[in-house]
XYZ file of C-alpha atoms in Angstrom:
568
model
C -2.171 -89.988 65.826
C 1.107 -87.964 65.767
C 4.173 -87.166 64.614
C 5.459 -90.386 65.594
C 2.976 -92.245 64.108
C 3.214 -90.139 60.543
C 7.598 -90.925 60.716
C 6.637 -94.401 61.346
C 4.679 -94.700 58.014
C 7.594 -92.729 56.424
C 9.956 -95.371 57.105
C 7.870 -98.037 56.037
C 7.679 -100.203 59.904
C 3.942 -99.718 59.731
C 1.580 -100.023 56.857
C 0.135 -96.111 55.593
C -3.347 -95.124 55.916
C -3.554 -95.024 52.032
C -1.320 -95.225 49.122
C -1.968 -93.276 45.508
C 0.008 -96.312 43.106
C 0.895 -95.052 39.927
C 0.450 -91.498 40.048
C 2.363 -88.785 37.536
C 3.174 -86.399 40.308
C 2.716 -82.484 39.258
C 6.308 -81.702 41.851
C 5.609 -77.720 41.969
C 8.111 -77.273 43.841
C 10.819 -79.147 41.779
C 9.342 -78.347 38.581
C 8.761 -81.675 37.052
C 6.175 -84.341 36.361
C 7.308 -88.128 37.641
C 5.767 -91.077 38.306
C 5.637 -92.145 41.939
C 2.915 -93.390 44.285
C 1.992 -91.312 47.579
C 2.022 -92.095 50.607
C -0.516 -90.823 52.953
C -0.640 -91.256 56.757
C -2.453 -89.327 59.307
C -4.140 -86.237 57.032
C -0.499 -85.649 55.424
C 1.468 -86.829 52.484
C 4.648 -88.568 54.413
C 6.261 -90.313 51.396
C 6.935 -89.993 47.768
C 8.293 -93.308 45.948
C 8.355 -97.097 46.076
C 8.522 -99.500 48.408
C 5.491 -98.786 50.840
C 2.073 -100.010 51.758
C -1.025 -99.431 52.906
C -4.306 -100.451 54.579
C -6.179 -98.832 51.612
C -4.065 -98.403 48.310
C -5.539 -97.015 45.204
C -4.147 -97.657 41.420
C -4.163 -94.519 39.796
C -3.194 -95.695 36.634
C -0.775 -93.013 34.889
C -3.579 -89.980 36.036
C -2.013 -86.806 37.237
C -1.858 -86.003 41.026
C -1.632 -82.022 41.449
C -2.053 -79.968 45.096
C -5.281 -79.121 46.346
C -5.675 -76.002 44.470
C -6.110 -72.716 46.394
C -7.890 -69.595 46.042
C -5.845 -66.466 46.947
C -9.329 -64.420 47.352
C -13.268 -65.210 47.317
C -15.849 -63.715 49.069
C -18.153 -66.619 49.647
C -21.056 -64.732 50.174
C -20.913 -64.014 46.426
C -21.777 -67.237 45.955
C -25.285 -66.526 47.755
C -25.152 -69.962 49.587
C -23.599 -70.433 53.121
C -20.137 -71.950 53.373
C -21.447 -75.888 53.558
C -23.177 -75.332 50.069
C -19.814 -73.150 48.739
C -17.969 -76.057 49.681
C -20.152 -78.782 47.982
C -19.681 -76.583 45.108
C -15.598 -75.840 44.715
C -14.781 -79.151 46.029
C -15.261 -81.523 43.150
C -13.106 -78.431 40.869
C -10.216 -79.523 43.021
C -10.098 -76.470 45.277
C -9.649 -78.071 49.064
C -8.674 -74.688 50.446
C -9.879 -70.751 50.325
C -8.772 -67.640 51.630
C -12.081 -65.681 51.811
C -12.567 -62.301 53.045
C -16.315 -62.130 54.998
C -16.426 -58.515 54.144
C -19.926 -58.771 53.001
C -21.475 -59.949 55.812
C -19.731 -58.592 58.268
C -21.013 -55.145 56.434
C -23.972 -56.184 57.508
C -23.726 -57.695 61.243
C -19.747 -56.979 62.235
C -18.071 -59.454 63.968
C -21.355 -61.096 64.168
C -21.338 -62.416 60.837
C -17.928 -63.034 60.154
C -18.265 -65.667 63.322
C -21.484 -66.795 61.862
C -19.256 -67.510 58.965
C -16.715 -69.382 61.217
C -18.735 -71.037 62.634
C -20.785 -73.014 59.600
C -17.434 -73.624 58.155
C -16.880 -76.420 61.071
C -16.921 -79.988 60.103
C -17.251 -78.926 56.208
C -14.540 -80.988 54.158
C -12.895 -77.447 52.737
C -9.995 -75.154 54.555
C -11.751 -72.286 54.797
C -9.102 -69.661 56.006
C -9.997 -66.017 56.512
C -9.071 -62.656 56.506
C -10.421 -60.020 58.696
C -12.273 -57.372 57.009
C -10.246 -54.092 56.813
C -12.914 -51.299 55.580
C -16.273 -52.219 57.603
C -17.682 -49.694 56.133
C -15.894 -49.058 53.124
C -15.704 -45.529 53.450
C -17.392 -42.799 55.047
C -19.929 -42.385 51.920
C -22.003 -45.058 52.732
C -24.207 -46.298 55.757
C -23.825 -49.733 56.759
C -24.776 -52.269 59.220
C -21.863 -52.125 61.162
C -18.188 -50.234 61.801
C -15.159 -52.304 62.953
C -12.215 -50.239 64.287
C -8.623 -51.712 65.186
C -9.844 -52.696 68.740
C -12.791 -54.768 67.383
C -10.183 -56.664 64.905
C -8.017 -57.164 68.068
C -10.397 -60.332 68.620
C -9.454 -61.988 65.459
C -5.510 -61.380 65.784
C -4.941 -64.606 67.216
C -7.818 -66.753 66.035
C -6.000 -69.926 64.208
C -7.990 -69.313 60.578
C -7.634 -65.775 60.968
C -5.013 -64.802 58.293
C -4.333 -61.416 58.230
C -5.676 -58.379 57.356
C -8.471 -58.437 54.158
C -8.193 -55.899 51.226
C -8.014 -52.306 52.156
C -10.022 -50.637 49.868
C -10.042 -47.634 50.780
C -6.762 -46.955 49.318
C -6.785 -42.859 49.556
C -6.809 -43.352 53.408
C -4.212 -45.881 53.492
C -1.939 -43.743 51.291
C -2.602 -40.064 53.223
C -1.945 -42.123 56.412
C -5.118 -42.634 57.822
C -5.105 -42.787 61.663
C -7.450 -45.221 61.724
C -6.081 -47.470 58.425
C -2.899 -47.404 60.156
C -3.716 -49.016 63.521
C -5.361 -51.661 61.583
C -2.396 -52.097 59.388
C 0.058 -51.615 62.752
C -2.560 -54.394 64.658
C -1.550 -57.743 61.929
C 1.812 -56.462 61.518
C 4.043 -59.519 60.152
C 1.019 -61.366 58.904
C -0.529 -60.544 55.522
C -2.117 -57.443 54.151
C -4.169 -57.369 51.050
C -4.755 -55.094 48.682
C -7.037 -53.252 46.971
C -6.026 -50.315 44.571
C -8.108 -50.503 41.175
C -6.166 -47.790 39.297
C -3.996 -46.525 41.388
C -0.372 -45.621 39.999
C 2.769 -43.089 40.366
C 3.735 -40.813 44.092
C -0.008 -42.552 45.651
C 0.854 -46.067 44.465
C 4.367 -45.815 46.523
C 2.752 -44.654 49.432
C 0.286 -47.324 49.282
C 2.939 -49.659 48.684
C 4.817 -48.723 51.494
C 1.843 -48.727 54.035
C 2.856 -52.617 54.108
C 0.428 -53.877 51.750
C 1.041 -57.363 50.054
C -0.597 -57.682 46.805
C -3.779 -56.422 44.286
C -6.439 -58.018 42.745
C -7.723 -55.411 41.010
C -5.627 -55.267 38.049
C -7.115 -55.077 34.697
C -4.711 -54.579 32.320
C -1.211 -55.608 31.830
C 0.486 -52.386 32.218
C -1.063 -51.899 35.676
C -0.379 -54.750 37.056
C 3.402 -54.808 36.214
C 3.388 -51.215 37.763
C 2.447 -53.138 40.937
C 4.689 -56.189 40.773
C 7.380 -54.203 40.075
C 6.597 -52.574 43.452
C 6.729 -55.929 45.591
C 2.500 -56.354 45.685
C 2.054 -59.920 44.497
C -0.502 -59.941 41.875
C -3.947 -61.921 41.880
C -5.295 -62.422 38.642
C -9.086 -62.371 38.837
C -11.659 -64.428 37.291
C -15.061 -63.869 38.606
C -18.868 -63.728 37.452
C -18.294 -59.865 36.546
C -14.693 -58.983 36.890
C -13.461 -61.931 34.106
C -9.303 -60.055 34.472
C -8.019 -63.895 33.137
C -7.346 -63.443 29.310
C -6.166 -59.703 29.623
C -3.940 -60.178 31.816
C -2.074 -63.664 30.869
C 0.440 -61.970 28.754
C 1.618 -60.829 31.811
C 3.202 -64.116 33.029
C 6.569 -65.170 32.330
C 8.485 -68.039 34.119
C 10.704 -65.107 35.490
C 7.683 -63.498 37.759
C 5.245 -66.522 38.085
C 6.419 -66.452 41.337
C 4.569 -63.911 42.632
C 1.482 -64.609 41.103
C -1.793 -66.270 42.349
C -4.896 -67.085 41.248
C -8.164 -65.937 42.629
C -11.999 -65.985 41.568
C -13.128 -63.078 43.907
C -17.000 -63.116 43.209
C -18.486 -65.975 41.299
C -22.507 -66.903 41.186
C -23.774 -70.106 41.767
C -24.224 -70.826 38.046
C -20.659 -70.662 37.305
C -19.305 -72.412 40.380
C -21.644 -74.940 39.098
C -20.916 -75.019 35.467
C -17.471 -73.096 35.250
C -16.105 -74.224 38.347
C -13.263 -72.267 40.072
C -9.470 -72.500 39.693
C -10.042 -75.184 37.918
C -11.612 -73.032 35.550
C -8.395 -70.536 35.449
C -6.479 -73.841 34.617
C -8.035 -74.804 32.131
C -8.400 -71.326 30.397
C -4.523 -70.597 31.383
C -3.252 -74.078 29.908
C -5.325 -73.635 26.306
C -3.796 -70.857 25.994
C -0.187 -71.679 26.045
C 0.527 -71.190 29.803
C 2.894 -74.116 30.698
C 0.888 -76.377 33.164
C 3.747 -77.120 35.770
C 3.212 -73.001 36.158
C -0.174 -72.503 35.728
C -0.947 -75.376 38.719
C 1.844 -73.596 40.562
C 0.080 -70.075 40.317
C -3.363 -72.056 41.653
C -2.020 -73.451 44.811
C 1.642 -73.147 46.061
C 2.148 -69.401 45.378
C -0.901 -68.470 47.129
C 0.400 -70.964 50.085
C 3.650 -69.108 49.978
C 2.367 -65.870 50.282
C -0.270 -66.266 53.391
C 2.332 -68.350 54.798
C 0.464 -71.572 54.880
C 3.556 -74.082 55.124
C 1.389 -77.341 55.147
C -1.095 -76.466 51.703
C -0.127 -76.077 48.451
C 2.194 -79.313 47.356
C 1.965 -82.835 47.075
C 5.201 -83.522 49.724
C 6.403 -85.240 52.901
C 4.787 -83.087 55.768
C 1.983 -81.658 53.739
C -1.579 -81.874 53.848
C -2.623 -84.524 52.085
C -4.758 -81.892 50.380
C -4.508 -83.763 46.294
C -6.326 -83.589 43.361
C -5.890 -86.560 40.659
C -7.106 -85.488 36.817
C -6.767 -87.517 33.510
C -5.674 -84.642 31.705
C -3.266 -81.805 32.380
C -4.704 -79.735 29.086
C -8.710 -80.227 30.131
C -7.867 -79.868 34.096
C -11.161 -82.059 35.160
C -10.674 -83.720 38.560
C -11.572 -87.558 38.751
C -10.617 -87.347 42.479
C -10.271 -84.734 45.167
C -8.857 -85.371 48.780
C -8.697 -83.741 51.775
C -6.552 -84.487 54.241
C -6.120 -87.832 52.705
C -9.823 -88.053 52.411
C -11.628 -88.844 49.505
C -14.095 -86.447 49.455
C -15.202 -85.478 45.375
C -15.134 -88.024 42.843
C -16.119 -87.372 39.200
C -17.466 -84.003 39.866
C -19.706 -85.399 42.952
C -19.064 -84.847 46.382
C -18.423 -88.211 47.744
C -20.694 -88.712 51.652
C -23.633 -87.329 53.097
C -24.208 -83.933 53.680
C -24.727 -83.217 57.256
C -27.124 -81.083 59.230
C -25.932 -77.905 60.789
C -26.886 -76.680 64.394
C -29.388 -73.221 63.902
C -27.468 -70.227 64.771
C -29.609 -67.050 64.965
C -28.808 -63.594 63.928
C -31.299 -60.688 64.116
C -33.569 -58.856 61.328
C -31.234 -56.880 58.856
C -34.026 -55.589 56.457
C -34.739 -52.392 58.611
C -36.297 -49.936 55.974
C -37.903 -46.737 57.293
C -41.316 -47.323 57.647
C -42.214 -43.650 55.309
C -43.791 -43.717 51.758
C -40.971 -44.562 49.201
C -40.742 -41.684 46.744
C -38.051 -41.896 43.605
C -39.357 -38.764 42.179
C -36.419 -36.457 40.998
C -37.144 -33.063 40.705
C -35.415 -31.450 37.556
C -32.678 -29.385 39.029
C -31.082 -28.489 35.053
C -30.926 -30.204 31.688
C -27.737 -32.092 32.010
C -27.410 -35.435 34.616
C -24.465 -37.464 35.773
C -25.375 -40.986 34.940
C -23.354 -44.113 35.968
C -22.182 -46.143 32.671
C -22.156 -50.014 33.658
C -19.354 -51.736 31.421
C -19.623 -55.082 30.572
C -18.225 -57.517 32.519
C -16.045 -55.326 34.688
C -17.428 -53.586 38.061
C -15.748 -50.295 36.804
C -18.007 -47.979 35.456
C -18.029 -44.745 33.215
C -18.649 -41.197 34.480
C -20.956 -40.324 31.771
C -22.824 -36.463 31.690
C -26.185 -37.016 29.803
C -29.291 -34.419 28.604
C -31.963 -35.393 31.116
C -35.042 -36.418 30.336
C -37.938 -34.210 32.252
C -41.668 -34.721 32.306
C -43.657 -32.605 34.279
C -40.678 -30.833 36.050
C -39.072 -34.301 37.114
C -36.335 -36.030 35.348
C -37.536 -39.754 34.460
C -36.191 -42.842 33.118
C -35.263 -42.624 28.865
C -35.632 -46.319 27.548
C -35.129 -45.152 24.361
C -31.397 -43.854 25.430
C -30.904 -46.855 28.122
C -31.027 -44.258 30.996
C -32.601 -45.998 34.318
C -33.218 -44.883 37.088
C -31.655 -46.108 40.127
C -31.947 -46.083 43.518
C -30.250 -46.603 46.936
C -31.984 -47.444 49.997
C -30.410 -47.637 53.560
C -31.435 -50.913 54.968
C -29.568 -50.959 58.280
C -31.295 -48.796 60.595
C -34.756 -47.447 58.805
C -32.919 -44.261 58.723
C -34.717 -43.232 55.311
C -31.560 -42.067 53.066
C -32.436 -42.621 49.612
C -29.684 -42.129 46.972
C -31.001 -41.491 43.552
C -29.284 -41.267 40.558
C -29.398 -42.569 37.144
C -27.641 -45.459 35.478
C -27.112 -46.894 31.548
C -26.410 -50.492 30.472
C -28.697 -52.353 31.518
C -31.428 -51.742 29.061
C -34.487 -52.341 30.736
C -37.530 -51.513 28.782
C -39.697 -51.864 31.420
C -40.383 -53.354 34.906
C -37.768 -53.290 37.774
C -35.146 -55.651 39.464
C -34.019 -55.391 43.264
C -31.681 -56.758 45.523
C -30.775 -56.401 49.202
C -27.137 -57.875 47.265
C -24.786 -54.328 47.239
C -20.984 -54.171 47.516
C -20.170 -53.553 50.447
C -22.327 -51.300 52.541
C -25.471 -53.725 50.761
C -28.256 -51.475 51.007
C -31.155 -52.391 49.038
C -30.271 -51.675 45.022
C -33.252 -50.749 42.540
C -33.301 -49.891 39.118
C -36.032 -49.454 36.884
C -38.536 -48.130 34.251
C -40.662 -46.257 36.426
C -41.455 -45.374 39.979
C -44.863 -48.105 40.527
C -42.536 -50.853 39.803
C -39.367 -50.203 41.707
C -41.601 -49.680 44.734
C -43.418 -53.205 44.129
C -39.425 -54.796 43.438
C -38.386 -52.865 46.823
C -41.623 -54.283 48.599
C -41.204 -58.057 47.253
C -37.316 -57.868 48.342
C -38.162 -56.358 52.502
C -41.507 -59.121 52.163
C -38.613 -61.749 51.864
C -36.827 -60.431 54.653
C -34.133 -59.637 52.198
C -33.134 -61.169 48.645
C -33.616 -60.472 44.960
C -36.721 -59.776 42.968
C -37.704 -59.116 39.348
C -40.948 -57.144 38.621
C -42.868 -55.894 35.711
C -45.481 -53.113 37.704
C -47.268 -55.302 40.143
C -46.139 -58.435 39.135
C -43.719 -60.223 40.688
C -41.790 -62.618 37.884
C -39.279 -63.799 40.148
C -37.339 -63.917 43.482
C -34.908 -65.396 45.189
C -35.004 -64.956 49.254
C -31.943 -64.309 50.899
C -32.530 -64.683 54.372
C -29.311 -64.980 56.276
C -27.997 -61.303 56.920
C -30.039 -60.143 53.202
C -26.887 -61.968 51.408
C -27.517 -66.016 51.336
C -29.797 -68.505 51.283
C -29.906 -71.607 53.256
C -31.346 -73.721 50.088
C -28.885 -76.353 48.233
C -26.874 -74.338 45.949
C -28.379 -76.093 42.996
C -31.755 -74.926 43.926
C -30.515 -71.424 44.281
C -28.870 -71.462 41.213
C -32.591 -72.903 39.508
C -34.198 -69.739 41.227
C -31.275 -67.490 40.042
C -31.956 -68.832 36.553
C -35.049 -67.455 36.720
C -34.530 -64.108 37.975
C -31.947 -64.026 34.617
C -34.446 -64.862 32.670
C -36.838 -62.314 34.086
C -35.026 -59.638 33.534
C -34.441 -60.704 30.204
C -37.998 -60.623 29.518
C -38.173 -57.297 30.834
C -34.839 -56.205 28.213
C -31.887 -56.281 30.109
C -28.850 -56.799 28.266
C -26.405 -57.811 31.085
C -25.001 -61.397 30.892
C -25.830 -60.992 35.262
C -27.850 -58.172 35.867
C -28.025 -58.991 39.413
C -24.066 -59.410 40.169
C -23.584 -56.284 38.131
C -26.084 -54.009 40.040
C -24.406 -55.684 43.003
C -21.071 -53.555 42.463
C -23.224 -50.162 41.250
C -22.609 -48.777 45.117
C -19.342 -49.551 45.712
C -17.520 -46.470 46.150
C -14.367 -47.924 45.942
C -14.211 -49.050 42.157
C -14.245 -46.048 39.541
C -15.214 -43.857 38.443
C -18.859 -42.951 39.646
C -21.616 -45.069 42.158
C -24.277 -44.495 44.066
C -24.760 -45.086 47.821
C -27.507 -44.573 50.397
C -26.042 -40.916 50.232
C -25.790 -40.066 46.817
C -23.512 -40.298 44.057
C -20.015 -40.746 44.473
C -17.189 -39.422 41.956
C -14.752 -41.729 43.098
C -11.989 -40.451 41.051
C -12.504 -37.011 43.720
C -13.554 -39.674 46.465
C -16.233 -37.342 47.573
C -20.392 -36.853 46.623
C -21.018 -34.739 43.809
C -24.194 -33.413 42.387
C -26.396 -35.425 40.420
C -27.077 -32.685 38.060
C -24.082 -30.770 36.178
């Protein structure tokens, strides 16, 4: 069909592919909440109103019909399933489209993995829109799989889901004018530029301000993130497994600067894509607590298609994408029906149609860990130790100086105090770097967990009790040829194998959500006290998020941005 075709249906000479009768429509654009029917021809919405009909019609009966909704910024690989199985899980929550940022797995394998990610994304019922990944690696305080510079991004510049540019997180170099930050900035110039500032404020802020970037996700309180809207960066408010920035930061909106706000989930786990559910989930928690619905609907879906310029998403209107989701309720924001492109494709929380079978793509061994005897052993070097302070559901941490426990001349794990050790092993080219370091928290009273899972560099994360057991969680994790593990000395009480580039699985995402289950509930046995042990080691080695972390190469103050001595 064509344009033709779709003005045809719009003036009523030809019956419509489908007609919504009955519908109260959510007009984000206009403001108001009307009842029409829609009239959908070709993928798009080419009629609002009476009068029309169509070869399939469809009596809503007084439901609500709302935009596909739209998150601003998700790394998919979060989700630990490959974009098929993220799709069979956000669709029936109403979100038809994603701008996701492959950063993970293109840590891993480059521009490898972020076509990889392309690439399974075909013929899946979900817009799957990307970003290219700014900070491959992170920063020069890690070792990962691969390093993109401007002229590798050059290939993505003009690819037609290629965005813009992904968060640049390494905000120093942006603001002191990196060479290198700057051609990649200077390469998307006129498309979109995320942020990624956790922190940041006053002379630096400007500077990274005026580098061109476009909005932060980071915020965490209220005061920092009107510091940033008042700068022009349009703010994403964050809801993910570990990051949950929702509540604290609702007080920020006000119908005079919803405009440039947008919702986003960043990180979520299976279990809560599952159970939670995505935007949907901001809705809901948005609406209950007093945020007008018109607004909060508008802040998931047609800011965010505003602001990456996406001029056929985010509204039910003539000439959009028939992107739509229909809900009973506007206070409990539960979709009855999702469609795509005038599709039905999610009904009652199901996905509606088979799932299909995806052609093999093959990408080479990323669990390359120097063949040498591990050895945590940490010779005593004075009484007093840096240790990392996890926080509760927030990938910040605290820069905590603690009396070190020593036996036998080496400083060991303290139970008693919640000090673990921890340990960072390069997993990209068996080069043997090892950082060690010591972290508080999680509360492990004995045993280990493990994970090839590490933001963003993903070398293979330990922590544990003592040294027999995270050697046996570090074994069971390169065994699997990459994944997560739980162990209690030579026991293994649970794993999960990641297989595609150490980050996802290829299993349904409800049986990797049954296996994550039980790595939960392993290291609950074993005393952790984190709601997600696993997410939240994920985020102990990223150097990018204060205030101190541990990579491959030791710990990082990133407050200084630079390695500084385990012991003080």
């Amino acid at each position: 069909m064509s344009i033709v075709d779709r003005l045809a249906a719009a003036r009523g000479d030809v019956a419509a592919d489908l007609v919504l009768r009955n519908g109260q429509l959510v007009n984000v654009i206009s403001g108001e909440i009307y009842l029409t029917d829609i009239v959908i021809h070709d993928r798009h919405v080419v009629a609002l109103g009476a009068g029309y009909s169509g070869r399939r019609e469809v009596d809503l009966a007084g439901m609500f019909v709302a935009p596909g909704l739209i998150d601003a910024h998700v790394h998919i690989e979060s989700s630990l399933v490959t974009p098929p199985e993220f799709a069979r899980a956000v669709l029936p929550h109403g979100v038809t489209t994603v701008v996701t940022d492959p950063h993970e797995i293109a840590n891993v394998l480059g521009l490898e993995g972020m076509r990889y990610m392309l690439e399974r994304a075909k013929n899946v019922p979900l817009n799957m829109y990307v970003m290219a990944s700014s900070c491959v690696p992170a920063t020069a305080m890690e070792t990962s799989g691969a390093r993109l510079e401007a002229e590798d991004l050059a290939q993505l510049v003009d690819h037609p889901w290629v965005l813009g540019l992904a968060e640049l997180m390494n905000y120093p170099a942006v603001a002191l004018g990196d060479e290198g930050m700057l051609d990649k900035i200077a390469l998307f110039k006129g498309r979109a530029l995320d942020g990624h500032a956790p922190a940041m404020t006053g002379l630096m802020l400007n500077a990274y301000a005026a580098a061109g970037v476009q909005s932060e996700h980071e915020c965490t309180t209220v005061a920092e993130a009107r510091e940033k809207l008042r700068l022009g960066l349009t703010i994403f408010i964050r809801e993910g497994t570990t990051t949950r920035n929702l509540m604290p930061l609702l007080p920020l909106i006000t119908a005079e600067n919803q405009a440039a706000i947008c919702f986003c989930t960043d990180d979520r786990m299976p279990a809560d894509l599952i159970d939670e559910g995505s935007i949907d989930h901001m809705l809901r928690v948005a609406i209950r607590s007093g945020i007008d619905p018109i607004m909060a609907i508008r802040m998931g879906s047609y800011n965010s298609a505003r602001h990456f310029g996406l001029k056929k998403h985010g509204a039910v209107a003539p000439g959009k994408y028939a992107d739509i989701v229909v809900v009973p309720d506007l206070q409990d924001f539960q979709p009855a029906q999702v469609y795509r492109g005038g599709n039905l494709v999610a009904q009652d929380g199901k996905m509606v149609g088979e799932r299909g079978d995806s052609r093999r793509i093959d990408l080479r061994s990323t669990m390359n860990i120097s063949a040498a005897p591990l050895d945590f052993s940490i010779k005593a070097g004075g009484g007093r130790i840096r240790v990392i302070g996890a926080i509760a559901d927030q990938v910040a941490t605290e820069h905590l100086v603690e009396r070190a426990t020593i036996v036998d001349g080496f400083a060991v794990s303290d139970v008693e105090r919640d000090i673990l050790k921890f340990a960072m092993l390069e997993r990209h080219r068996a080069s043997g770097n090892i950082g060690l370091a010591f972290i508080k928290g999680f509360g492990l009273r004995r045993g280990a967990i493990a994970g090839s899972v590490a933001h963003d560099h993903h070398n293979l994360a330990v922590i544990g009790v003592d040294d027999d057991s995270m050697k046996n969680a570090v074994a069971a994790v390169v065994e699997m040829g990459g994944g997560l593990a739980a162990v209690d000395g030579g026991a293994v009480l649970a794993r999960l194998p990641l297989p595609v580039a150490g980050l996802l699985s290829e299993l349904p995402i409800e049986a990797a959500r049954v296996q994550y289950d039980g790595l939960i509930e392993a290291a609950r046995t074993l005393g952790n006290r984190m709601s997600d042990p696993f997410m939240a080691m994920s985020f102990m080695g990223l150097e990018v998020i204060p205030k101190l972390k541990l990579t491959d190469m030791g710990l990082v103050d990133v407050e200084q941005f630079k390695l500084v001595d385990l012991f003080v």
